[in-house]
Amino acid sequence: MAAKTAAVDFARVATALNLPQTTLQSLSAFRARNAAAKASLSALKSQKQDIDFAHYRAVLKKNVQIVDRLEKVWNDFKPAEYDVSAQIKAIEAFESKAVSSATEASQKN
């Protein structure tokens, strides 16, 4: 799944739409969670992911079978895949509520 990004000037949006404080707080919390998730993803991507099993075989000359078993487990590992459609629906519902709240707020002024 490809990531989509868009530059949003939140300060300009807030002033242009004259959003209520609760909406601004929700936007701020969302931005903080987004920044934390991006930082976490970046840290995970930068970690070294390969293992030099030949090195361990050379070091553990009498226990090569252990290294062989670990290499098999490592190579057979498949990450779990999760159905995130429920989370996506929740996000879309939140987005639509946020848009309607922003529209209502802009119409009040």
XYZ file of C-alpha atoms in Angstrom:
109
model
C 0.000 0.000 0.000
C 1.580 3.257 -1.118
C 1.621 6.158 1.261
C 0.036 9.422 0.237
C 1.254 12.726 1.579
C 0.008 16.249 1.137
C 1.332 19.487 2.517
C -1.321 21.213 4.592
C -0.877 24.611 6.186
C -2.894 23.933 9.340
C -2.510 27.467 10.681
C -3.983 28.866 7.478
C -6.805 26.311 7.507
C -7.644 27.139 11.119
C -7.778 30.876 10.490
C -9.574 30.618 7.148
C -12.296 28.354 8.519
C -12.434 29.932 11.979
C -12.488 26.489 13.563
C -13.642 25.973 17.155
C -11.096 25.124 19.837
C -12.169 21.454 20.033
C -11.521 20.975 16.321
C -8.132 22.656 16.623
C -7.241 20.374 19.524
C -8.286 17.312 17.512
C -6.177 18.465 14.570
C -3.217 19.083 16.848
C -3.528 15.635 18.440
C -3.802 14.044 14.999
C -0.688 15.854 13.794
C 1.228 14.707 16.900
C 0.180 11.064 16.374
C 1.089 11.321 12.700
C 4.535 12.748 13.492
C 5.170 10.023 16.083
C 4.134 7.304 13.633
C 6.396 8.749 10.918
C 9.337 8.902 13.332
C 8.737 5.323 14.454
C 8.492 4.095 10.862
C 11.656 5.938 9.906
C 13.540 4.422 12.853
C 12.366 0.928 11.962
C 13.306 1.331 8.294
C 16.817 2.472 9.222
C 17.529 -0.615 11.336
C 19.772 -3.265 9.873
C 17.666 -6.251 8.846
C 20.146 -8.821 7.601
C 21.959 -11.424 9.676
C 25.383 -12.803 8.799
C 24.745 -16.469 9.550
C 28.158 -17.426 8.111
C 29.793 -15.340 10.828
C 27.833 -17.148 13.538
C 28.726 -20.511 12.007
C 32.405 -19.540 12.149
C 32.130 -18.404 15.766
C 29.988 -21.334 16.948
C 31.932 -24.085 15.216
C 30.646 -26.816 17.526
C 27.036 -25.604 17.399
C 26.496 -25.128 13.677
C 23.152 -26.946 13.930
C 21.792 -24.170 16.126
C 22.747 -21.565 13.546
C 21.181 -23.706 10.807
C 17.921 -23.944 12.749
C 17.899 -20.222 13.467
C 18.559 -19.438 9.815
C 15.676 -21.694 8.781
C 13.349 -19.990 11.267
C 14.517 -16.574 10.051
C 14.009 -17.438 6.394
C 10.619 -19.072 7.000
C 9.273 -16.100 8.954
C 6.408 -14.303 7.253
C 4.973 -11.197 8.914
C 1.313 -11.331 9.807
C -1.060 -9.465 7.556
C -3.998 -7.717 9.145
C -7.287 -6.581 7.713
C -7.282 -2.863 8.403
C -10.545 -2.079 6.634
C -12.310 -1.424 9.961
C -9.642 1.114 10.959
C -9.830 2.750 7.531
C -13.615 3.044 7.861
C -13.181 4.639 11.303
C -10.666 7.122 9.889
C -12.978 7.966 7.001
C -15.866 8.489 9.436
C -13.665 10.774 11.547
C -12.622 12.695 8.434
C -16.210 13.202 7.306
C -17.202 14.361 10.805
C -14.257 16.761 10.865
C -15.198 18.150 7.457
C -18.828 18.618 8.488
C -17.752 20.298 11.748
C -15.435 22.604 9.821
C -18.188 23.402 7.324
C -20.645 24.181 10.128
C -18.078 26.365 11.864
C -17.345 28.305 8.689
C -21.061 28.824 8.000
C -21.656 30.229 11.497
C -19.331 33.138 10.761
